[in-house]
Coordinates of C-alpha atoms in Angstrom, one line a residue:
Chain A
M120 CA -24.4 -79.2 -85.9
T121 CA -28.0 -80.2 -86.3
P122 CA -29.0 -82.8 -88.9
L123 CA -29.3 -81.3 -92.4
R124 CA -29.9 -82.2 -96.0
Y125 CA -27.2 -81.5 -98.6
V126 CA -28.1 -80.8 -102.2
R127 CA -25.8 -79.9 -105.1
A128 CA -27.4 -77.1 -107.2
A129 CA -28.1 -78.2 -110.8
D130 CA -27.9 -74.7 -112.0
K131 CA -28.7 -71.1 -110.9
V132 CA -32.4 -71.6 -111.3
D133 CA -32.3 -74.7 -109.1
A134 CA -30.2 -72.9 -106.5
L135 CA -32.6 -69.9 -106.4
A136 CA -35.6 -72.2 -106.0
R137 CA -34.1 -73.9 -103.1
V138 CA -32.9 -70.8 -101.4
S139 CA -36.4 -69.3 -101.8
S140 CA -37.8 -72.3 -100.0
G141 CA -35.4 -71.9 -97.0
A142 CA -32.2 -73.7 -97.9
R143 CA -28.9 -72.0 -97.0
C144 CA -26.5 -71.4 -99.8
L145 CA -23.1 -73.2 -99.4
G146 CA -20.1 -71.9 -101.2
G147 CA -16.7 -73.0 -99.9
G148 CA -18.1 -73.6 -96.5
T149 CA -15.1 -71.9 -94.8
N150 CA -17.4 -69.8 -92.7
L151 CA -20.8 -71.4 -92.8
V152 CA -19.6 -75.0 -91.9
D153 CA -17.8 -73.5 -88.9
L154 CA -20.8 -71.5 -87.8
L155 CA -23.1 -74.5 -88.1
R156 CA -20.6 -76.7 -86.1
Q157 CA -20.5 -74.0 -83.3
N158 CA -24.3 -73.8 -83.3
V159 CA -24.1 -70.1 -84.0
E160 CA -26.2 -70.8 -87.1
Q161 CA -28.7 -73.6 -87.9
A162 CA -29.7 -75.0 -91.3
S163 CA -32.1 -77.8 -92.3
E164 CA -30.9 -77.8 -96.0
L165 CA -27.7 -76.7 -97.7
V166 CA -27.6 -76.0 -101.4
D167 CA -24.1 -76.3 -102.7
I168 CA -23.4 -73.7 -105.4
S169 CA -19.6 -74.2 -105.4
R170 CA -19.7 -76.4 -108.5
L171 CA -21.7 -74.0 -110.7
H172 CA -19.5 -72.7 -113.4
G173 CA -17.7 -69.7 -112.1
A174 CA -16.5 -67.3 -114.8
I175 CA -14.6 -64.0 -114.8
Q176 CA -15.7 -62.2 -117.9
E177 CA -14.4 -59.0 -119.5
R178 CA -17.2 -56.6 -120.4
D179 CA -17.2 -54.5 -123.6
D180 CA -16.6 -51.4 -121.5
G181 CA -13.4 -52.9 -120.0
G182 CA -15.0 -53.8 -116.7
L183 CA -15.3 -57.3 -115.3
F184 CA -18.2 -59.6 -114.2
I185 CA -17.3 -62.1 -111.6
D186 CA -19.6 -65.0 -110.9
A187 CA -20.5 -65.5 -107.2
S188 CA -19.0 -69.0 -107.2
V189 CA -15.5 -67.9 -108.4
T190 CA -13.0 -68.8 -105.7
N191 CA -10.9 -66.2 -103.9
A192 CA -7.8 -67.9 -105.2
A193 CA -8.9 -67.8 -108.8
L194 CA -9.9 -64.2 -108.6
A195 CA -6.6 -63.1 -107.1
A196 CA -4.6 -65.0 -109.8
H197 CA -6.6 -63.6 -112.7
P198 CA -4.3 -61.6 -115.1
L199 CA -6.9 -58.8 -115.7
V200 CA -7.5 -58.4 -111.9
R201 CA -3.8 -58.2 -111.2
R202 CA -3.2 -55.7 -114.0
R203 CA -6.3 -53.4 -113.7
Y204 CA -7.3 -53.8 -110.1
P205 CA -4.1 -54.6 -108.2
V206 CA -5.8 -53.5 -104.9
L207 CA -8.3 -56.3 -105.3
A208 CA -5.7 -59.0 -105.9
R209 CA -3.6 -57.8 -103.0
A210 CA -6.6 -57.6 -100.7
L211 CA -7.7 -61.2 -101.6
L212 CA -4.2 -62.4 -100.9
A213 CA -4.1 -60.7 -97.6
G214 CA -7.1 -62.7 -96.5
A215 CA -7.0 -66.1 -94.7
S216 CA -4.6 -68.7 -96.0
A217 CA -4.0 -70.3 -99.4
Q218 CA -6.0 -73.3 -98.4
I219 CA -9.0 -71.2 -97.4
R220 CA -8.7 -69.0 -100.5
N221 CA -8.9 -72.2 -102.7
M222 CA -12.3 -73.0 -101.1
A223 CA -13.9 -69.6 -100.3
T224 CA -16.1 -68.1 -103.0
V225 CA -16.8 -64.4 -103.8
G226 CA -20.4 -64.6 -102.7
G227 CA -19.5 -66.3 -99.5
N228 CA -16.8 -63.8 -98.8
I229 CA -19.3 -61.0 -99.1
L230 CA -21.8 -62.7 -96.8
Q231 CA -19.3 -63.9 -94.1
R232 CA -20.1 -63.1 -90.5
T233 CA -18.1 -61.1 -88.0
R234 CA -15.3 -62.8 -86.1
C235 CA -16.4 -61.1 -82.8
T236 CA -15.5 -63.8 -80.2
Y237 CA -18.7 -63.0 -78.2
F238 CA -20.8 -63.6 -81.4
Y239 CA -19.2 -67.1 -81.6
D240 CA -19.5 -67.9 -77.8
V241 CA -23.0 -69.4 -77.9
D242 CA -22.8 -70.8 -74.3
G243 CA -20.9 -68.0 -72.6
A244 CA -21.6 -64.6 -74.0
R245 CA -24.5 -62.2 -74.7
C246 CA -24.7 -61.0 -78.3
N247 CA -27.5 -58.9 -79.9
K248 CA -26.5 -60.1 -83.3
R249 CA -26.9 -63.7 -82.5
Q250 CA -29.9 -63.2 -80.1
P251 CA -31.6 -59.8 -80.6
G252 CA -32.2 -58.0 -77.3
A253 CA -29.7 -60.2 -75.3
G254 CA -27.1 -57.5 -74.8
C255 CA -23.5 -57.0 -76.0
D256 CA -20.6 -58.3 -74.0
A257 CA -18.1 -56.9 -76.4
R258 CA -18.8 -53.2 -75.6
E259 CA -17.3 -53.5 -72.1
G260 CA -15.3 -56.6 -72.9
F261 CA -12.2 -57.5 -75.0
N262 CA -12.8 -55.1 -77.9
R263 CA -9.4 -54.7 -79.4
Y264 CA -10.7 -55.9 -82.8
H265 CA -13.9 -54.0 -82.7
A266 CA -15.4 -51.0 -84.6
I267 CA -14.5 -47.3 -84.2
L268 CA -16.9 -46.0 -86.9
G269 CA -20.6 -46.5 -87.5
A270 CA -21.2 -48.8 -84.5
S271 CA -24.2 -48.6 -82.1
D272 CA -25.0 -49.3 -78.5
Q273 CA -26.3 -52.7 -79.6
C274 CA -23.3 -53.9 -81.6
V275 CA -19.6 -53.0 -82.1
A276 CA -18.6 -55.9 -84.4
T277 CA -16.5 -55.4 -87.5
H278 CA -16.9 -57.0 -91.0
P279 CA -13.9 -59.3 -91.4
S280 CA -13.5 -59.3 -95.2
D281 CA -10.4 -57.9 -97.0
M282 CA -11.9 -58.5 -100.4
C283 CA -14.9 -56.3 -99.6
V284 CA -12.7 -53.3 -98.7
A285 CA -11.1 -53.4 -102.1
L286 CA -14.5 -53.9 -103.8
A287 CA -15.9 -50.8 -101.9
M288 CA -13.0 -48.8 -103.1
L289 CA -13.5 -50.0 -106.7
D290 CA -17.2 -49.0 -106.8
A291 CA -18.1 -52.7 -107.4
V292 CA -21.7 -53.6 -107.8
V293 CA -23.3 -56.7 -106.3
H294 CA -25.8 -58.5 -108.6
L295 CA -28.8 -60.3 -106.9
S296 CA -31.5 -62.7 -108.0
G297 CA -34.7 -63.3 -106.2
A298 CA -38.3 -64.5 -106.7
S299 CA -39.3 -61.0 -107.8
G300 CA -36.4 -60.7 -110.3
D301 CA -32.9 -59.4 -110.5
R302 CA -31.5 -56.2 -109.0
S303 CA -28.1 -54.8 -108.3
V304 CA -26.7 -52.8 -105.3
P305 CA -23.4 -51.0 -104.9
L306 CA -21.1 -53.1 -102.6
A307 CA -20.6 -50.0 -100.5
D308 CA -24.4 -50.0 -99.8
F309 CA -24.7 -53.8 -99.5
H310 CA -23.7 -54.1 -95.8
V311 CA -25.7 -51.9 -93.4
P312 CA -24.6 -50.3 -90.1
P313 CA -25.9 -52.2 -87.0
G314 CA -28.2 -49.6 -85.5
A315 CA -30.9 -51.1 -83.4
T316 CA -31.0 -54.3 -85.5
P317 CA -27.4 -55.8 -85.6
Q318 CA -28.9 -59.1 -86.7
V319 CA -29.6 -57.4 -90.1
E320 CA -26.2 -57.2 -91.8
T321 CA -27.0 -56.7 -95.4
V322 CA -29.7 -55.6 -97.8
L323 CA -30.1 -59.2 -99.1
L324 CA -33.7 -60.2 -98.8
P325 CA -34.9 -63.7 -97.7
G326 CA -34.8 -66.0 -100.7
E327 CA -32.4 -63.7 -102.6
L328 CA -29.0 -65.0 -103.9
I329 CA -25.8 -63.1 -104.9
T330 CA -25.1 -64.1 -108.5
G331 CA -22.0 -62.0 -109.1
V332 CA -20.0 -58.9 -108.7
E333 CA -19.4 -56.3 -111.4
L334 CA -16.3 -54.1 -111.5
P335 CA -16.5 -50.8 -113.5
P336 CA -14.0 -50.0 -116.2
P337 CA -10.7 -49.3 -114.4
T338 CA -10.0 -45.6 -113.7
D339 CA -6.4 -44.4 -113.2
A340 CA -6.7 -44.6 -109.4
M341 CA -8.0 -48.2 -109.7
V342 CA -5.0 -49.2 -111.8
R343 CA -2.6 -47.4 -109.4
S344 CA -3.8 -48.9 -106.2
D345 CA -2.7 -51.1 -103.4
Y346 CA -3.9 -52.7 -100.2
R347 CA -2.2 -52.8 -96.8
K348 CA -3.3 -54.8 -93.8
V349 CA -2.0 -54.4 -90.3
R350 CA -2.3 -57.4 -88.0
D351 CA -1.2 -58.8 -84.7
R352 CA 1.0 -61.2 -86.6
S353 CA 2.3 -60.7 -90.1
S354 CA 0.1 -63.2 -91.9
Y355 CA -3.0 -65.4 -91.5
A356 CA -4.8 -63.1 -89.1
F357 CA -7.8 -60.8 -89.3
A358 CA -7.1 -57.1 -89.7
L359 CA -6.7 -54.7 -86.9
V360 CA -7.0 -52.1 -89.6
S361 CA -6.6 -52.3 -93.4
V362 CA -6.4 -49.7 -96.1
A363 CA -7.4 -49.9 -99.8
G364 CA -6.0 -46.9 -101.6
G365 CA -5.8 -45.6 -105.2
L366 CA -4.3 -42.3 -106.4
A367 CA -4.1 -40.5 -109.8
L368 CA -2.1 -37.3 -110.2
A369 CA -2.1 -34.5 -112.7
E370 CA 0.5 -31.7 -112.8
G371 CA 1.6 -32.5 -109.3
R372 CA -1.9 -32.5 -107.8
V373 CA -4.3 -35.2 -106.8
R374 CA -6.8 -35.7 -109.6
E375 CA -8.5 -38.9 -108.3
A376 CA -8.3 -40.4 -104.8
R377 CA -9.9 -43.7 -103.6
I378 CA -9.8 -44.9 -100.0
A379 CA -11.6 -47.6 -98.2
L380 CA -10.9 -48.9 -94.7
G381 CA -11.2 -52.4 -93.2
G382 CA -11.3 -53.5 -89.5
V383 CA -13.0 -50.3 -88.4
A384 CA -16.8 -50.8 -88.9
A385 CA -19.6 -53.4 -89.5
K386 CA -19.1 -52.7 -93.2
P387 CA -16.2 -51.9 -95.5
W388 CA -15.8 -48.2 -94.9
R389 CA -15.5 -46.0 -98.0
A390 CA -13.7 -42.9 -96.9
R391 CA -15.5 -40.4 -99.1
R392 CA -14.8 -37.4 -96.9
A393 CA -11.0 -38.1 -97.0
E394 CA -11.2 -38.6 -100.8
A395 CA -13.0 -35.3 -101.3
A396 CA -10.4 -33.5 -99.1
L397 CA -7.6 -34.8 -101.3
I398 CA -8.8 -33.5 -104.7
G399 CA -6.5 -30.8 -106.0
V400 CA -3.9 -31.0 -103.2
A401 CA -0.2 -31.8 -103.5
P402 CA 0.3 -35.4 -102.7
Q403 CA 2.2 -34.9 -99.4
S404 CA 2.1 -36.4 -96.0
D405 CA 0.5 -33.4 -94.2
A406 CA -2.3 -33.4 -96.8
F407 CA -2.9 -37.1 -96.3
V408 CA -3.0 -36.7 -92.5
A409 CA -5.5 -33.8 -92.8
A410 CA -7.7 -35.8 -95.1
I411 CA -7.9 -38.9 -93.1
R412 CA -8.5 -36.9 -89.9
E413 CA -11.6 -35.5 -91.5
E414 CA -12.8 -39.0 -92.1
L415 CA -12.1 -40.1 -88.5
A416 CA -13.7 -37.0 -86.9
D417 CA -16.7 -39.1 -86.0
A418 CA -14.7 -42.1 -84.7
R419 CA -15.8 -43.4 -81.3
P420 CA -13.2 -45.7 -79.8
L421 CA -14.0 -48.3 -77.2
S422 CA -12.0 -49.2 -74.1
G423 CA -9.6 -51.4 -76.0
N424 CA -9.3 -50.1 -79.5
G425 CA -8.4 -46.4 -79.3
F426 CA -5.1 -47.2 -81.0
K427 CA -7.0 -47.8 -84.3
I428 CA -7.4 -44.1 -84.9
G429 CA -3.7 -43.5 -85.0
L430 CA -3.1 -46.7 -86.8
V431 CA -5.6 -45.9 -89.6
E432 CA -4.0 -42.5 -89.9
R433 CA -0.4 -43.9 -90.3
T434 CA -1.5 -46.7 -92.6
V435 CA -3.4 -44.4 -94.9
V436 CA -0.4 -42.0 -95.1
A437 CA 1.9 -45.0 -95.8
V438 CA -0.3 -46.3 -98.6
L439 CA -0.9 -43.0 -100.3
T440 CA 2.8 -41.9 -100.0
A441 CA 3.9 -45.1 -101.7
L442 CA 1.3 -44.6 -104.4
A443 CA 2.3 -41.0 -104.9
G444 CA 5.9 -42.1 -105.4
A445 CA 5.0 -45.1 -107.6
R446 CA 5.5 -44.8 -111.3
A447 CA 2.4 -43.7 -113.1
Chain B
M35 CA -21.0 -90.6 -106.7
S36 CA -17.9 -91.9 -104.9
I37 CA -14.9 -90.0 -103.6
R38 CA -11.5 -91.0 -104.9
V39 CA -9.1 -91.1 -102.0
N40 CA -5.4 -91.9 -102.8
D41 CA -6.5 -93.8 -106.0
T42 CA -9.3 -95.8 -104.2
E43 CA -13.0 -95.1 -104.7
V44 CA -14.9 -94.7 -101.4
P45 CA -18.6 -94.1 -100.9
P46 CA -19.6 -90.7 -99.4
P47 CA -21.0 -90.8 -95.8
D48 CA -24.8 -91.0 -95.3
D49 CA -24.7 -88.1 -92.9
A50 CA -24.0 -84.8 -94.7
R51 CA -22.5 -83.3 -91.5
V52 CA -19.4 -85.5 -91.7
S53 CA -16.4 -83.5 -92.6
L54 CA -13.8 -84.7 -95.1
L55 CA -11.4 -84.8 -92.2
D56 CA -13.6 -87.1 -90.1
L57 CA -14.3 -89.3 -93.2
L58 CA -10.6 -89.8 -93.7
R59 CA -9.7 -90.4 -90.0
E60 CA -12.7 -92.1 -88.5
H61 CA -14.3 -93.9 -91.4
L62 CA -11.3 -94.7 -93.6
H63 CA -8.7 -94.9 -90.7
L64 CA -6.3 -92.7 -92.7
T65 CA -5.0 -91.0 -89.5
G66 CA -2.1 -89.3 -91.2
T67 CA -4.2 -86.2 -91.7
K68 CA -4.4 -84.5 -88.3
K69 CA -7.2 -82.7 -86.5
G70 CA -5.7 -79.6 -84.8
C71 CA -8.3 -76.9 -84.3
D72 CA -11.2 -78.3 -86.4
Q73 CA -12.1 -74.7 -87.2
G74 CA -9.8 -73.6 -90.0
A75 CA -7.1 -71.9 -87.9
C76 CA -4.2 -74.3 -87.9
G77 CA -3.8 -76.1 -91.3
A78 CA -3.0 -79.5 -89.7
C79 CA -5.8 -81.1 -91.8
T80 CA -4.6 -79.8 -95.2
V81 CA -5.2 -82.3 -98.0
L82 CA -5.1 -82.0 -101.8
L83 CA -8.5 -81.8 -103.5
D84 CA -8.1 -82.2 -107.3
G85 CA -4.5 -81.1 -106.7
N86 CA -5.4 -77.9 -104.7
R87 CA -4.7 -77.5 -101.0
V88 CA -7.8 -77.3 -98.9
L89 CA -8.7 -77.7 -95.2
S90 CA -10.5 -81.0 -94.7
C91 CA -12.0 -79.8 -91.4
L92 CA -14.1 -77.2 -93.2
T93 CA -14.9 -79.3 -96.2
L94 CA -18.0 -81.5 -95.9
A95 CA -17.1 -85.0 -97.2
V96 CA -20.1 -84.9 -99.6
Q97 CA -18.6 -81.8 -101.2
A98 CA -15.7 -84.1 -102.4
E99 CA -18.0 -86.5 -104.3
G100 CA -16.7 -87.1 -107.8
R101 CA -13.4 -85.5 -106.9
E102 CA -9.9 -86.7 -106.1
V103 CA -8.5 -86.5 -102.6
R104 CA -4.8 -87.0 -101.9
T105 CA -3.5 -87.3 -98.3
I106 CA -0.1 -87.8 -96.8
E107 CA -0.6 -91.6 -97.1
G108 CA -0.9 -91.2 -100.9
L109 CA 2.4 -89.4 -101.5
A110 CA 5.0 -92.1 -101.4
G111 CA 5.8 -94.2 -104.5
A112 CA 4.4 -97.7 -105.1
N113 CA 7.6 -99.2 -103.7
G114 CA 7.4 -97.0 -100.6
E115 CA 9.9 -94.5 -101.8
L116 CA 9.3 -91.2 -100.1
H117 CA 8.1 -88.1 -101.9
V118 CA 10.9 -85.7 -102.6
L119 CA 9.5 -83.3 -99.9
Q120 CA 9.1 -86.1 -97.4
R121 CA 12.8 -86.8 -97.8
A122 CA 13.6 -83.1 -97.6
F123 CA 11.7 -82.8 -94.3
V124 CA 13.8 -85.6 -92.8
E125 CA 17.0 -84.2 -94.2
R126 CA 16.4 -80.6 -93.0
D127 CA 14.8 -81.4 -89.7
G128 CA 11.4 -79.9 -90.7
L129 CA 9.6 -81.3 -87.6
Q130 CA 9.8 -81.9 -83.9
C131 CA 6.6 -83.5 -82.7
G132 CA 5.4 -84.2 -86.2
Y133 CA 1.7 -83.3 -85.6
C134 CA 1.6 -80.5 -88.2
T135 CA 3.9 -82.3 -90.7
P136 CA 1.3 -84.1 -92.9
G137 CA -0.5 -80.8 -93.4
Q138 CA 2.7 -78.9 -94.0
I139 CA 3.8 -81.4 -96.6
C140 CA 0.5 -81.5 -98.5
S141 CA 0.3 -77.7 -98.3
A142 CA 3.9 -77.2 -99.6
I143 CA 3.4 -79.6 -102.6
A144 CA 0.4 -77.5 -103.8
M145 CA 2.4 -74.3 -103.0
A146 CA 5.1 -75.4 -105.4
E147 CA 2.5 -75.8 -108.2
E148 CA 1.1 -72.3 -107.4
L149 CA 4.7 -70.9 -107.7
R150 CA 5.1 -72.8 -111.0
R151 CA 2.0 -71.1 -112.3
G152 CA 3.3 -67.7 -111.3
D153 CA 0.5 -66.9 -108.8
P154 CA 1.4 -63.9 -106.7
S155 CA 1.2 -63.8 -102.9
Y156 CA 0.5 -60.9 -100.5
V157 CA 4.3 -60.1 -100.3
T158 CA 5.0 -60.3 -104.1
P159 CA 6.2 -56.7 -104.9
D160 CA 4.7 -56.6 -108.4
I161 CA 1.3 -58.3 -108.3
A162 CA 0.8 -58.2 -112.0
A163 CA 4.2 -59.7 -112.9
G164 CA 4.0 -62.4 -110.2
P165 CA 6.9 -63.6 -108.0
A166 CA 10.3 -62.8 -109.5
A167 CA 12.2 -64.9 -107.0
V168 CA 11.3 -67.5 -104.5
T169 CA 12.5 -65.8 -101.4
R170 CA 12.2 -67.1 -97.8
E171 CA 9.7 -64.3 -97.3
E172 CA 7.6 -65.7 -100.2
I173 CA 7.7 -69.2 -98.8
R174 CA 6.8 -68.1 -95.2
E175 CA 3.9 -66.0 -96.5
R176 CA 2.6 -68.8 -98.7
M177 CA 2.9 -71.4 -95.9
S178 CA 1.3 -69.1 -93.2
G179 CA -1.8 -71.3 -93.2
N180 CA 0.1 -74.1 -91.5
L181 CA 1.1 -73.4 -87.9
C182 CA 3.8 -75.3 -86.1
R183 CA 3.7 -75.0 -82.3
C184 CA 7.2 -76.6 -81.9
G185 CA 8.7 -73.8 -83.9
A186 CA 10.2 -76.0 -86.6
H187 CA 9.4 -73.3 -89.2
N188 CA 13.1 -72.7 -90.1
G189 CA 13.6 -76.3 -91.0
I190 CA 10.3 -76.4 -92.8
V191 CA 11.3 -73.5 -95.0
E192 CA 14.7 -75.1 -95.7
A193 CA 13.0 -78.4 -96.6
I194 CA 10.8 -76.6 -99.1
E195 CA 13.8 -74.8 -100.5
L196 CA 15.5 -78.1 -101.0
M197 CA 12.4 -79.6 -102.8
L198 CA 12.2 -76.6 -105.1
A199 CA 15.9 -76.8 -105.9
E200 CA 15.7 -80.6 -106.5
T201 CA 12.6 -80.4 -108.7
A202 CA 13.9 -77.4 -110.7
A203 CA 17.1 -79.3 -111.5

């Protein structure tokens, strides 16, 4: 780690001013401190926002506003999140460990970097994300954990967050502040596919700060929702694939379907094609299989991750089948 | 602002890069807290920060200014009497080499408090209701952030069960 200055943000305005002048925003540090220590990233100043008051507020319409500095643990334990958006609580609890969830913030979770081992290997590997134009050693390397959807020749890394998969499913909106004012972006549009510029991971502009995340009023499929994560070991590991699903039925047919996938792309993957294919069908396994196959029609597996296609299919079917059988 | 470590005020390091783990071990010579991976993958460095379990390797020491840190050295009573979980680890053989033990113990003490609050885990069937029973599956999931390369996990889970039973009584 190169020498740096540490400042605790006095308030949001102070944090914004410092980020605008080049400081890096420090939340729990669970990702950034590691990246700095590995020299994957460099910073001359850190502005710590983890002590700014982090609130979870209910809105008049029944939605929630979650400040960026709320910890993953606090969000997962919140009674309204557990009752109205169970998929989000379960996704948070699927991520990392209790120790890390006590530290990690919502804003930091959204902005965490890929766990591609070639991205981390500063001395030994080529990585277009770390050093644009250098090449990608993952594409022909050990790519068991890498993307099957939306990747490019330049980058096949995945986004590691569980929380973001649930947020994409829930139509969450990210609130941003910058020198030119405030704006908001749907979480599903916040992360961008790698294309020719894998170093650009989000629509966040230089000097901008995530201030919070807004959840819309819960729909029936948000309330009847769950998250399942498939890993190489049963806990404390990143996803091979994960599924956030929500289902609402009427008269024996699917009225509302929500599906997002993790571990398959550089962004949380909202499976809108599969969702559309499910509307009006009887909630049965063959319909679930047909729907997810539509979504995966464009999947492009690498040498080591072709298993993900079948794994996504089976996991989606398992999640939706359980939801269809769950009490309304 | 100082950092309160096991009831003693200590100054923060001058260099902001110093982790809480290195402050404890190298500056304060509290070597009970262990450095395993130094990258948030093993849990050996777990300490209690304002009562919550955190990884001291990924915490900058300056982030702990004005807060209270408790390490394995700060768990025994004033007369040296072991914490109930320390005794349970001895009784149930919750260790072999002992390297992960301080982290396991700090982690489990905070886990017991999370259970008392009714916080759910990934394996809790009803997320909204919270854990109905403290099953071995619940304990294993909640302790998954602490690895033990000796494979003492069965004894560790039994020691935690013993602590939960003794403190509930």
